[in-house]
XYZ file of C-alpha atoms in Angstrom:
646
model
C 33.646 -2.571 18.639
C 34.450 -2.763 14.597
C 31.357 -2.156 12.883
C 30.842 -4.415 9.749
C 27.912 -2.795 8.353
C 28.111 -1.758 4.829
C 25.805 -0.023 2.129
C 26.544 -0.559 -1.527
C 24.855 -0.216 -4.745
C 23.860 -2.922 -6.656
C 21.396 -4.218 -9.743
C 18.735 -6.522 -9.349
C 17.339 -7.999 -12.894
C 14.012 -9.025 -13.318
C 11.208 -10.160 -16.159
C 9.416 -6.842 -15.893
C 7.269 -4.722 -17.208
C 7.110 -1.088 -18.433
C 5.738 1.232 -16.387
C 4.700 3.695 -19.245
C 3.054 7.444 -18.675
C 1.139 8.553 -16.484
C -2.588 8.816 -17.706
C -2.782 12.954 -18.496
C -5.778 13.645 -17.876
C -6.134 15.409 -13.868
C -8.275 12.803 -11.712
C -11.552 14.944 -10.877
C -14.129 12.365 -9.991
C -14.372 10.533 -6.552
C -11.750 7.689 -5.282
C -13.150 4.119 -6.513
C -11.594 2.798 -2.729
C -12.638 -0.399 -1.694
C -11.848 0.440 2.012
C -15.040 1.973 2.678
C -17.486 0.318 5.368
C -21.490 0.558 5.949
C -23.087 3.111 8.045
C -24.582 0.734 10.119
C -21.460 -0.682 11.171
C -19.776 2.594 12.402
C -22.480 2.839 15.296
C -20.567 0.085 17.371
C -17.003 0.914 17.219
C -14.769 2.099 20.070
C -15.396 6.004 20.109
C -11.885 6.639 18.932
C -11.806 3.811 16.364
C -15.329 5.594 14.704
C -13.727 9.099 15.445
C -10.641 8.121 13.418
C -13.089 6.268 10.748
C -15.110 9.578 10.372
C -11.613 12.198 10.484
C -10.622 13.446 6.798
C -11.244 9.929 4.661
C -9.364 10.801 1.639
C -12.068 11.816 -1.019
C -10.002 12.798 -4.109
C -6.128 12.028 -5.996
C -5.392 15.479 -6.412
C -2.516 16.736 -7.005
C -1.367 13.157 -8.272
C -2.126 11.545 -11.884
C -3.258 8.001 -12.131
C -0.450 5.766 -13.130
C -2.423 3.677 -15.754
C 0.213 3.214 -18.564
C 1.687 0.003 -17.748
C 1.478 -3.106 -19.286
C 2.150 -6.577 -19.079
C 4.892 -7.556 -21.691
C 7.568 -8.298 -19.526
C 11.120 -8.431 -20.327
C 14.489 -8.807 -18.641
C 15.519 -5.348 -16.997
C 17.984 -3.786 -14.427
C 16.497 -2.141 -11.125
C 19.082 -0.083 -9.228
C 19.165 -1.546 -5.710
C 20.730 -0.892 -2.755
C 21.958 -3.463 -0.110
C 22.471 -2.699 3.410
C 24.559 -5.666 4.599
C 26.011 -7.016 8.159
C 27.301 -10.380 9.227
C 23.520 -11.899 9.933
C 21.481 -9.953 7.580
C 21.197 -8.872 3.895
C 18.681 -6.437 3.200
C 17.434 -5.127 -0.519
C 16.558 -2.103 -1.356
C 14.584 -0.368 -4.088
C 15.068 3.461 -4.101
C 13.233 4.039 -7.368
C 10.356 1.900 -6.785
C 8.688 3.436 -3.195
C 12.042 2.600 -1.282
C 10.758 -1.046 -1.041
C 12.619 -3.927 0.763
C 12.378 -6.207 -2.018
C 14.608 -8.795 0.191
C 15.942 -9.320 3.617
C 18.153 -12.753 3.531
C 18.975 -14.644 7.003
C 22.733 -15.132 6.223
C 23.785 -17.868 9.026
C 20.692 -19.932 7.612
C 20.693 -18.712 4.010
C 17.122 -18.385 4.902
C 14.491 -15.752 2.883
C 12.320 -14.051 5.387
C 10.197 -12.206 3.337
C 7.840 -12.724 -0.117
C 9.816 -12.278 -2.725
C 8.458 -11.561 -6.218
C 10.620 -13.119 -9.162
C 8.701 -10.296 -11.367
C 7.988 -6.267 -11.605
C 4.320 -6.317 -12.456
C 2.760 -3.602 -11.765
C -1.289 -3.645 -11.063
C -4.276 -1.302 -10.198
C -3.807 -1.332 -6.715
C -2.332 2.060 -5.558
C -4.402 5.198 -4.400
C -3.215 6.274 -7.382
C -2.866 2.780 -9.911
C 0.575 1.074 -10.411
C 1.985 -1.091 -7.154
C 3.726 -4.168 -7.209
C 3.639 -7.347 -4.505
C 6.131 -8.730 -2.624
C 8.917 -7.546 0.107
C 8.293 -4.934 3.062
C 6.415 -1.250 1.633
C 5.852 1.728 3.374
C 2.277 3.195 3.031
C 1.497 6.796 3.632
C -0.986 8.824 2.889
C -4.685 7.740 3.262
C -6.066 3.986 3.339
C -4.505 2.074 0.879
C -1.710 1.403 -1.024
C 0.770 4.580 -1.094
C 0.724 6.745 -4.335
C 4.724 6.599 -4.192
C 4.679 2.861 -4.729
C 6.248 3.130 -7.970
C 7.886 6.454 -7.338
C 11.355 7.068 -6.653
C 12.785 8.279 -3.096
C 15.390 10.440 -2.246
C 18.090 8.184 -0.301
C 21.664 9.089 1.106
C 23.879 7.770 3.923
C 23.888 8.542 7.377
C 25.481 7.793 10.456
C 23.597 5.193 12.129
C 22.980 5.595 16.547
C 25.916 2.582 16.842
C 28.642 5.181 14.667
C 28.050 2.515 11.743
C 26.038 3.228 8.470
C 22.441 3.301 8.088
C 20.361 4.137 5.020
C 18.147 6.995 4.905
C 14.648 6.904 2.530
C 12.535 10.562 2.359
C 10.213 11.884 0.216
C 7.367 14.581 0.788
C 3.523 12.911 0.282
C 1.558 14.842 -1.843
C -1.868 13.788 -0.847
C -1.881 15.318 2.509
C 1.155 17.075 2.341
C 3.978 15.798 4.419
C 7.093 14.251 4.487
C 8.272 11.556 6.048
C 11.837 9.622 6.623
C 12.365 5.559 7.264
C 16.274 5.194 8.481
C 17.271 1.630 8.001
C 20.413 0.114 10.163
C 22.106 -3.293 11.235
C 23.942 -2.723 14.342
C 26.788 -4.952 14.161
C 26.139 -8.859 14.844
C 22.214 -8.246 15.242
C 20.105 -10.908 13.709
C 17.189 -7.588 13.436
C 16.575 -4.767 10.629
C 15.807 -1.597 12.405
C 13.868 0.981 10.585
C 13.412 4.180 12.444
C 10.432 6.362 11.126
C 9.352 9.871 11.150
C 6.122 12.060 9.478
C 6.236 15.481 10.523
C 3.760 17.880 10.061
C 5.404 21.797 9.108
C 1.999 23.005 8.447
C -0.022 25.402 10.810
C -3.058 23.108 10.838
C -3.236 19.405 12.303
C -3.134 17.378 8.997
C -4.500 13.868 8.819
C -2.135 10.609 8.898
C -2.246 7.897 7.708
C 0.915 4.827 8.237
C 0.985 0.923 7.543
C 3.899 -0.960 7.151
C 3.135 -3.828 4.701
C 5.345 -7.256 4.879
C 4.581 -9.924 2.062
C 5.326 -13.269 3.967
C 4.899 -16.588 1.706
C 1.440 -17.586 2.670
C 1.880 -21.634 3.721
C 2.437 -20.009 7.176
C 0.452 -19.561 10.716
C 0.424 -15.480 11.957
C 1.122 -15.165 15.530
C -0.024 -11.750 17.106
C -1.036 -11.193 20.645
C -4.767 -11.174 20.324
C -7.528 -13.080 21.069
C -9.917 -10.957 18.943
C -9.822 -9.153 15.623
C -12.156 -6.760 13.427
C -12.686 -8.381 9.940
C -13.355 -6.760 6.678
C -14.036 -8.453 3.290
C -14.958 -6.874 0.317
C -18.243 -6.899 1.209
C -17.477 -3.843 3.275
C -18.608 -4.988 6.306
C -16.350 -4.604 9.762
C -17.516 -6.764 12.690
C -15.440 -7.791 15.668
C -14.633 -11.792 15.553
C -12.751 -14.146 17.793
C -9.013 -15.486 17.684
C -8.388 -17.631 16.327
C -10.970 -19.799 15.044
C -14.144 -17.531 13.600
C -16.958 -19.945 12.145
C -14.995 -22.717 13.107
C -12.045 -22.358 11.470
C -8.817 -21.187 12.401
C -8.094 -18.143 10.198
C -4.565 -17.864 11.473
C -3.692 -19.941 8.729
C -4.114 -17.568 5.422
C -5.197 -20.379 3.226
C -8.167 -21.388 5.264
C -9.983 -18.336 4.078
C -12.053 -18.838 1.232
C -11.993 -15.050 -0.017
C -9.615 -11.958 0.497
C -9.894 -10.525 3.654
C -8.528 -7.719 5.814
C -8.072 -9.538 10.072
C -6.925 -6.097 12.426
C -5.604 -7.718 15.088
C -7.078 -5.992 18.783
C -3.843 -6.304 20.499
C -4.542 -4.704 24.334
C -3.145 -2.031 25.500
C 0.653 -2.504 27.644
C 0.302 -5.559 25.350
C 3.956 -5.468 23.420
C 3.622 -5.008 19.714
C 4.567 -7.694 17.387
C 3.252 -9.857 14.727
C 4.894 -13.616 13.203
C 4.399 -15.616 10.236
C 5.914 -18.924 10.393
C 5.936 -22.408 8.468
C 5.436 -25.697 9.688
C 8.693 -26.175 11.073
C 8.145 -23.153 13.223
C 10.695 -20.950 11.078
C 9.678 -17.409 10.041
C 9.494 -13.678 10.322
C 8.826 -11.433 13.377
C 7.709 -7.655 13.428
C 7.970 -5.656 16.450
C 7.989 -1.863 17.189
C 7.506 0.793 19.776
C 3.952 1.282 20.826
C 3.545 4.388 18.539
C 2.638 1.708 16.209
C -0.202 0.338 17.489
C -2.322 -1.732 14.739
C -1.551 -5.003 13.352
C -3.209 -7.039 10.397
C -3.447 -9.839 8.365
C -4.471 -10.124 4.473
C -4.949 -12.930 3.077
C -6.559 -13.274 -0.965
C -8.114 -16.335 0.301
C -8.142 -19.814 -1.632
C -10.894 -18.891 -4.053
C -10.631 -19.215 -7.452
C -10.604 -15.377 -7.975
C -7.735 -15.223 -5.059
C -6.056 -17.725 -6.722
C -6.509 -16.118 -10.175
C -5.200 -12.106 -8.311
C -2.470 -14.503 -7.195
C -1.154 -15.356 -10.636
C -1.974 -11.830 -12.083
C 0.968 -9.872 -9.532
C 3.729 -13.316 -10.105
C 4.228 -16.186 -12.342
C 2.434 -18.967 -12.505
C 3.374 -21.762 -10.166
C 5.696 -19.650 -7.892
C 3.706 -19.876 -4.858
C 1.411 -17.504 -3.173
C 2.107 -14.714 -0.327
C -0.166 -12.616 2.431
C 0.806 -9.757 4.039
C 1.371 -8.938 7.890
C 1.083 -5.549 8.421
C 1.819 -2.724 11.657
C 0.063 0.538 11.528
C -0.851 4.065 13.621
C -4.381 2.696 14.104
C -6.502 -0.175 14.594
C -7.850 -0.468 11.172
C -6.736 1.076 7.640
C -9.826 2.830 7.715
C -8.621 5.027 10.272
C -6.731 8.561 9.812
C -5.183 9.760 12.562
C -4.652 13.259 13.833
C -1.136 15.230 13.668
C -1.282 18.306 15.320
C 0.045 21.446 13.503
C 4.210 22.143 13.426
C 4.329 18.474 15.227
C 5.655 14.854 14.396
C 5.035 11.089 15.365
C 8.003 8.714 15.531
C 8.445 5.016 15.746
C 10.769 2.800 15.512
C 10.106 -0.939 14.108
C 12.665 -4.329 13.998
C 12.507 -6.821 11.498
C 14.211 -10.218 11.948
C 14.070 -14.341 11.748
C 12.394 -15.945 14.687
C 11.812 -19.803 15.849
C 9.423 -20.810 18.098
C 6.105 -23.623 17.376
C 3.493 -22.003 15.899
C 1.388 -25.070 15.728
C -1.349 -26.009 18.712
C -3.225 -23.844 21.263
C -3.178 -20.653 20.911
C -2.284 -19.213 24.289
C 0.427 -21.549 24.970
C 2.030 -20.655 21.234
C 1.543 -16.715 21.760
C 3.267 -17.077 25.203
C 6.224 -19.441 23.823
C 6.238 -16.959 20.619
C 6.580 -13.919 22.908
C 9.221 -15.678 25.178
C 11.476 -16.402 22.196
C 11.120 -12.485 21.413
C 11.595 -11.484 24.487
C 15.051 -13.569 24.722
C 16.060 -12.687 20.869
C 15.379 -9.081 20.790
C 13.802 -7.707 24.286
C 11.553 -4.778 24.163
C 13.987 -3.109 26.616
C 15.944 -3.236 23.797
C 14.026 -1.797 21.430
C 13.260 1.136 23.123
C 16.782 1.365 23.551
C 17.481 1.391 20.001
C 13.999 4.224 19.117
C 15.900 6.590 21.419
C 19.813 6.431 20.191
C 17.907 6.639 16.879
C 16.121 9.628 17.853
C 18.914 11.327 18.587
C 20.080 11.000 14.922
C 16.990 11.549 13.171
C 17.867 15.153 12.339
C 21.375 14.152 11.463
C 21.956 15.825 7.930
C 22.488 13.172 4.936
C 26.317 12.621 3.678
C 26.435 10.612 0.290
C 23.346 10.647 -2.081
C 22.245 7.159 -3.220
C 18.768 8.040 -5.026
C 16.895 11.111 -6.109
C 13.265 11.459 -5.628
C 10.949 14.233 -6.982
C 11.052 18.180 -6.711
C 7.804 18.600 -5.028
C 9.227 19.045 -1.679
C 11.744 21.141 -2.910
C 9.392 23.408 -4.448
C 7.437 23.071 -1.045
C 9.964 24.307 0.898
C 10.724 27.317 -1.467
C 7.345 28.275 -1.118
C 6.783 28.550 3.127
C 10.933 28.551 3.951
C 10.498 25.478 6.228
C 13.532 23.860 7.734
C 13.170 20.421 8.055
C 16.442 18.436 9.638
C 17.418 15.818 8.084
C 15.535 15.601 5.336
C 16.738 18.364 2.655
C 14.777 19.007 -0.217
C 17.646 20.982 -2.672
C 16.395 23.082 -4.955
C 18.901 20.614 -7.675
C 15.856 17.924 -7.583
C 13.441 21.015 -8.924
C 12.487 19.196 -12.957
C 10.285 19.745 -15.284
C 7.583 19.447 -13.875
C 7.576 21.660 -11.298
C 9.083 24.820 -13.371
C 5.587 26.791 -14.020
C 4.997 26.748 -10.420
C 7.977 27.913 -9.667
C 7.655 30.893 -12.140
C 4.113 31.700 -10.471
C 5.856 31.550 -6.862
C 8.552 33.708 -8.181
C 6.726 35.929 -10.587
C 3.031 35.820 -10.095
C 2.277 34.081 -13.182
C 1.434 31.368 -14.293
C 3.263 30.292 -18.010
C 1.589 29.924 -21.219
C 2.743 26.435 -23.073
C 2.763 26.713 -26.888
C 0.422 25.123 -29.531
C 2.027 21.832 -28.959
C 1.860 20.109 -25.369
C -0.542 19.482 -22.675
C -1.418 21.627 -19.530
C 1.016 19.718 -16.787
C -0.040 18.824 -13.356
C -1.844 21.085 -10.773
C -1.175 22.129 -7.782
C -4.033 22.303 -5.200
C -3.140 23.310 -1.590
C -4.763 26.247 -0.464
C -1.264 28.751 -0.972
C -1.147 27.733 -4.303
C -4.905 28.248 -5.375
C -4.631 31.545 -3.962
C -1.668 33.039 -6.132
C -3.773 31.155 -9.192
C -6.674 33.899 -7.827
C -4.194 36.709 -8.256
C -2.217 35.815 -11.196
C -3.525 36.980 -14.548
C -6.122 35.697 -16.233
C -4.934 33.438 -18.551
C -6.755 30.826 -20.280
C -3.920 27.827 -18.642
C -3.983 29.700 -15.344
C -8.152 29.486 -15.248
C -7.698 25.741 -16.341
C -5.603 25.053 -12.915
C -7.418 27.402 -11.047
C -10.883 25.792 -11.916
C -9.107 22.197 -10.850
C -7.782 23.738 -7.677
C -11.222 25.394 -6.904
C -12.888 21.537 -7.727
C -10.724 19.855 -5.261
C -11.466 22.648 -2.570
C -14.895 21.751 -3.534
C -15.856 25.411 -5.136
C -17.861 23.586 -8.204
C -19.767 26.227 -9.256
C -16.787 28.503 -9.452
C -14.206 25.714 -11.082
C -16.925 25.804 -13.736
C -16.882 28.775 -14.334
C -12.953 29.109 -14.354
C -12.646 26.053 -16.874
C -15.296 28.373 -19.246
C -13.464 31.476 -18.916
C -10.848 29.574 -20.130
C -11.789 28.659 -23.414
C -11.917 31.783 -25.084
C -8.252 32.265 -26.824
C -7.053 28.753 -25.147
C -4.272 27.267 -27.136
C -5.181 24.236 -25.804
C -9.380 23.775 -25.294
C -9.407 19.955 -24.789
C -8.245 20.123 -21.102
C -10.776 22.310 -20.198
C -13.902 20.749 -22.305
C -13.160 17.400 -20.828
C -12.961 19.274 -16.582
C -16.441 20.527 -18.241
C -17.633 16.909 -19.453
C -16.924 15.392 -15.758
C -18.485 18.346 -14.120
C -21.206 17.714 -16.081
C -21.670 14.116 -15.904
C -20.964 14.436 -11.869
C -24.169 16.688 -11.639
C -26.248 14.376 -13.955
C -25.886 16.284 -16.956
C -25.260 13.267 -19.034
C -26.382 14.834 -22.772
C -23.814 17.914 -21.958
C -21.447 15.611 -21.016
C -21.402 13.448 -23.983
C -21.295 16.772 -25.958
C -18.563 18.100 -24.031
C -16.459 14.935 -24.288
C -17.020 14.688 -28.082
C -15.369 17.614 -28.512
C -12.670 17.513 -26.502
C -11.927 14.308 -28.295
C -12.292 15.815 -31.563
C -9.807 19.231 -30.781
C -7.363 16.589 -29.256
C -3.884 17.068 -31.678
C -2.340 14.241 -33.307
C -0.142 11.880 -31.231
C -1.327 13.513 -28.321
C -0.685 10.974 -24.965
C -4.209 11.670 -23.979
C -5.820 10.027 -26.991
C -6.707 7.114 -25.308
C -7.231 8.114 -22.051
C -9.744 11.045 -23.097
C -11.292 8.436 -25.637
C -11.713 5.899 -22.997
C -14.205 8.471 -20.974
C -15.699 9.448 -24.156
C -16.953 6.225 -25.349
C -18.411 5.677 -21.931
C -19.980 9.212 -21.854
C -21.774 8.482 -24.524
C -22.399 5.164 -24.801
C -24.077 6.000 -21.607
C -26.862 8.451 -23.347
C -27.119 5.752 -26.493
C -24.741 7.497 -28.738
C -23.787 4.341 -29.710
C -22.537 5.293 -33.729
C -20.580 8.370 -31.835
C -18.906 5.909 -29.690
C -17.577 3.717 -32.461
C -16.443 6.743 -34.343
C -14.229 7.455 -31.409
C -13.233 4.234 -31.493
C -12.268 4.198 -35.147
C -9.965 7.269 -33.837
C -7.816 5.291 -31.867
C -4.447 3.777 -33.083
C -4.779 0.235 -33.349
C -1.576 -0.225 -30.823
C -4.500 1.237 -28.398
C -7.369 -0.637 -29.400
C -5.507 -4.016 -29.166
C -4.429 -3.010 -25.515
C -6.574 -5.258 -23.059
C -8.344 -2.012 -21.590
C -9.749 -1.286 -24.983
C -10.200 -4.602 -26.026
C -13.071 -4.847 -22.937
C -14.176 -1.285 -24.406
C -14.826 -2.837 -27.710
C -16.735 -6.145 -26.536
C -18.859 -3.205 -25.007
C -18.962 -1.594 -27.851
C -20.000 -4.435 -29.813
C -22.556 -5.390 -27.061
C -24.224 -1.675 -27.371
C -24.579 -2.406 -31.089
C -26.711 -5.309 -30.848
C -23.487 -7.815 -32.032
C -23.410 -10.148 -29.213
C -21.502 -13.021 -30.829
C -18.614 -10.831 -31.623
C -18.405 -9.382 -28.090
C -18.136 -13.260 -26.823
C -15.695 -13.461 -29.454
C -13.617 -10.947 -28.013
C -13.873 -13.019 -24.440
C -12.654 -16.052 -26.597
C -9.895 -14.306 -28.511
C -8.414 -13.733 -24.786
C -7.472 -10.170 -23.887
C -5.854 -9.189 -20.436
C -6.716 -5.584 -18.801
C -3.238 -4.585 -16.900
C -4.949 -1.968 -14.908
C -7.896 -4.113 -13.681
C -8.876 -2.232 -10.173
C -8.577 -3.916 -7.291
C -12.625 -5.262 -6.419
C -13.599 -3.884 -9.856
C -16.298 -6.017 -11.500
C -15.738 -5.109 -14.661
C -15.183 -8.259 -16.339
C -17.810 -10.355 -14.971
C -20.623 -7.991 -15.013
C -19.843 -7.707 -18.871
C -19.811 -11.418 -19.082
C -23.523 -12.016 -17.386
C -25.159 -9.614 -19.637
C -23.719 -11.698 -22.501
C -24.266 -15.453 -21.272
C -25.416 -17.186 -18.384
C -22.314 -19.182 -18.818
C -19.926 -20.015 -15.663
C -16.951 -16.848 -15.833
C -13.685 -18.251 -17.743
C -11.048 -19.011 -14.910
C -8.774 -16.866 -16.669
C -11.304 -13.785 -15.619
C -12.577 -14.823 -12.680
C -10.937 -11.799 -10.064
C -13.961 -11.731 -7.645
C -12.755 -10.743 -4.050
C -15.879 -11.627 -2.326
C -19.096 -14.175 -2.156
C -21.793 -13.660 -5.270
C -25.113 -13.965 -4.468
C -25.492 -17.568 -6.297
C -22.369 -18.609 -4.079
């Protein structure tokens, strides 16, 4: 057999936007997650369902920074692709932005399976901030959207099972520390994408997982998935078991029946095979299907609402259509974490591919025509076929680099000496960022910076708090130590590391602004005010965490009624801050506080956008009904969910 397949580099242009820095300042307080459900609801679940709700839920972003720098000014601008490429399909790739399929084109039918975004806009929808719609990501980590969704992977070439080509993606996850590999392949003259994945765990303690595969489909479509019930959960944070189909009687198969976003895990039976479809009216589409490793499947839709609608416009353009996700996890629900036993791995292997079949009429009779068509296209003999070649390449070392990802695993691996096949972290990826820590692995200390800079990121796991312990005492080393003491949830003693830190510190801010949110998270809101006033007011010149450390500041103390302290923070900023749509919401605030509520409706009717709006933050609106009983603008209408006048 001649195999066909071929990898190649290529450019894909795109209006996009900057991503910009990373916000400095280290991310102490609790996750804002949205995922979160109500105590009363956990007492009916399945016992593993509210064993794997209850098991390690993901409480803080440490090590990671926010990613809160972007903006919306889009431009034209090259993103390095790479296309993996047979005689049926075309599949995009985007190593630098969270190894993303951005595309996967039916070639016989010039057909587009997949969502695909005609922008880069970033939005607040990450663990950790920036994330972008559209195409096919791959979420690890804890519930929600990966924090390596605008992060670069490492990528190479590697012999796929068939003796062809496939593409190989790896990166280590910070959050819970482990990495993870997604090999992509087209055996010659298959109509399917294969993507065979691995997270291992090299640790001596079972570590918490967390996988979803996430597949923006164009959302004038029906989702097929062999079920005939599903748990439901809005934004309301409620999870209740409803029917398939039709649930308060309306068929929610079809994503723009919903009226607001809404998460629909699919309870697919056990021996059941996996797979879920999206298709149009003409019964064209996409498939997913995968070994039974992956056992969850879900539907998102954002719902026809006017603040769906609105979230709809804010990722795209205008006019370009609309898009929902289908979606194949470890567990029922993405409110699950699932267990990994220590020095172990789970494995899976997924296909992606076209598939034709009716999706219109009743439901059994589609799901059994749907799943015959499957069955003849792509059996599941097959694919169980293709998980074990693929297995038996998994630790197959990497020829040609395509893409370089970060030197955290790198430095990982230097640290505990583990060998991990397949997926080499070289000590050549070691940057910036991870030099100090490699001077306190190799020397037992941690670096002083000079007058000029800021503190860097921190480290957290247990190894590396303990050589911060033993290292001397020096006012940067107590300022990670107190963070990595925080996150182990040592308060008392972080507080007392950040304090011993200030004597002699080249830098003070850093610490007097750990000490502010320490403060404020025990209710110590007069302290933290103080605290955050001077931090602001030792910040250098030009320092990148101006506006970030003035954004908490104004809200520190316009939260005690320091109201004239507030705007003289404000009158700090440079006005290429203030006019950003963040701090333009800050000021109508401002203006609010100060008894001037014409001018903060003025700022509503001047227009201003806020680029990292969270996802379910209500922000905007709240603001606007303590300044008019008006009806919210349509231009800042985001609400995910039902208000009580609705």
């Amino acid at each position: 057999m001649v195999i066909v397949t071929t990898i190649r580099r290529a450019v894909v242009t795109l209006p996009a936007a900057e991503l910009g820095p990373d916000n400095p300042l280290p991310p102490l307080r609790p996750l804002d997650e949205v995922h979160r459900i109500e105590e009363r609801d956990k007492a009916g679940l399945p016992r593993d369902m509210a064993r794997q709700v209850g098991h390690e839920p993901l409480r803080s972003l440490l090590p990671l920074r926010v990613r809160d720098g972007y903006d919306r000014q889009r431009a034209p601008r090259d993103i390095d692709a790479l296309v993996l490429e047979n005689d049926r399909l075309e599949v995009t790739v985007l190593p630098g932005l969270g190894g993303r399929i951005s595309s996967l084109r039916h070639k016989p039918t010039d057909r587009q399976l997949l969502y695909v975004n005609p922008v880069f806009q970033p939005a607040d929808f990450a663990l950790n901030g920036a994330w972008y719609s559209g195409g096919i990501e791959w979420n690890i980590g804890a519930t929600g959207h990966t924090t390596l969704s605008c992060a670069p992977l490492h990528a190479a070439r590697v012999p796929a099972p068939d003796g062809g080509e496939m593409l190989r993606l790896w990166e280590w996850e910070r959050l819970r520390d482990l990495p993870f590999q997604v090999d992509l392949w087209l055996p010659d003259g298959s109509d399917f994408l294969y993507a065979g994945i691995r997270v291992r765990n090299p640790h001596e303690r079972p570590r918490p997982t967390y996988w979803w595969s996430n597949i923006a489909v164009p959302e004038e479509r029906r989702v097929l998935v062999p079920a005939d019930e599903a748990w439901h959960f809005g934004y309301e944070r409620r999870l209740r078991k409803v029917p398939v189909p039709a649930y308060d009687g309306v068929d929610r198969t079809y994503p723009l029946n919903s009226d607001y976003a809404a998460d629909w895990f699919y309870d697919v039976p056990d021996g059941q095979r996996r797979w879920i479809a999206a298709l149009d009216a003409d019964g064209h589409g996409l498939v997913q299907t995968s070994t039974d490793v992956l056992r969850g499947r879900k539907l998102f839709v954002w719902g026809s609402g006017t603040g769906g609608r609105r979230w709809q416009e804010w990722l795209t353009e205008p006019g370009t259509g609309g898009y929902c996700e289908i979606q194949a996890g470890l567990a029922r629900t993405q409110l699950e974490h699932v267990r990994l036993e220590a020095e172990s791995e789970v494995s899976w292997l997924e296909a992606y591919g076209p598939l034709d079949t009716d999706a219109d009429g009743d439901w059994p009779a589609v799901l059994d025509a749907a799943e015959a068509r499957l069955e003849a296209v792509l059996p599941r003999a097959d694919v169980e076929a293709a998980y074990a070649a693929w297995r038996d390449c998994a630790d197959t070392e990497p020829g040609e680099t395509l893409s370089t990802g970060s030197g955290w695993g790198a430095l990982e691996v230097l640290r505990a000496g583990w060998k991990l096949p397949g997926t080499p972290f070289a000590e050549s990826t070691l940057a910036d960022a991870q030099a100090p820590w490699l001077e306190l692995l190799r020397s037992g200390s941690f670096p002083e910076p000079g007058l000029v800079g800021e503190p860097g990121e921190t480290l957290v796991a247990p190894p590396w708090r303990d050589m911060l312990e033993t290292a001397p005492a020096t006012p940067l080393a107590e300022y990670h130590l107190g963070i990595a003491q925080w996150h182990a949830g040592d308060r008392a003693q972080a507080v007392r590391s950040w304090e011993r830190s200030l004597p002699g510190a080249a830098l003070r801010w850093p610490s007097l602004r750990c000490l502010a949110v320490a403060d404020l998270e025990s209710g110590h809101l007069a302290r933290a005010a103080d605290r955050y006033a001077e931090a602001f007011a030792e910040l250098p010149g030009g320092s990148t965490a101006t506006a970030a450390l003035g954004r908490e500041a104004i809200a520190a103390l316009l939260t005690v009624g320091r109201v004239p302290e507030a705007r003289g923070v404000w009158e700090r900023l440079d006005e290429a801050t203030r006019s950003r749509g963040r701090f333009r919401l800050i000021e109508a605030t401002l203006l609010l506080a100060e008894g001037r509520s014409e001018e903060a409706r003025g700022v509503f009717e001047s227009g201003f956008e806020v680029p990292d709006l969270r996802e379910g933050a209500a922000d905007i609106d709240r603001l606007w009904s303590r300044l008019t009983d008006d009806p919210l603008p349509a231009r800042y209408d985001f609400r995910m969910r039902p208000t009580p006048t609705d």
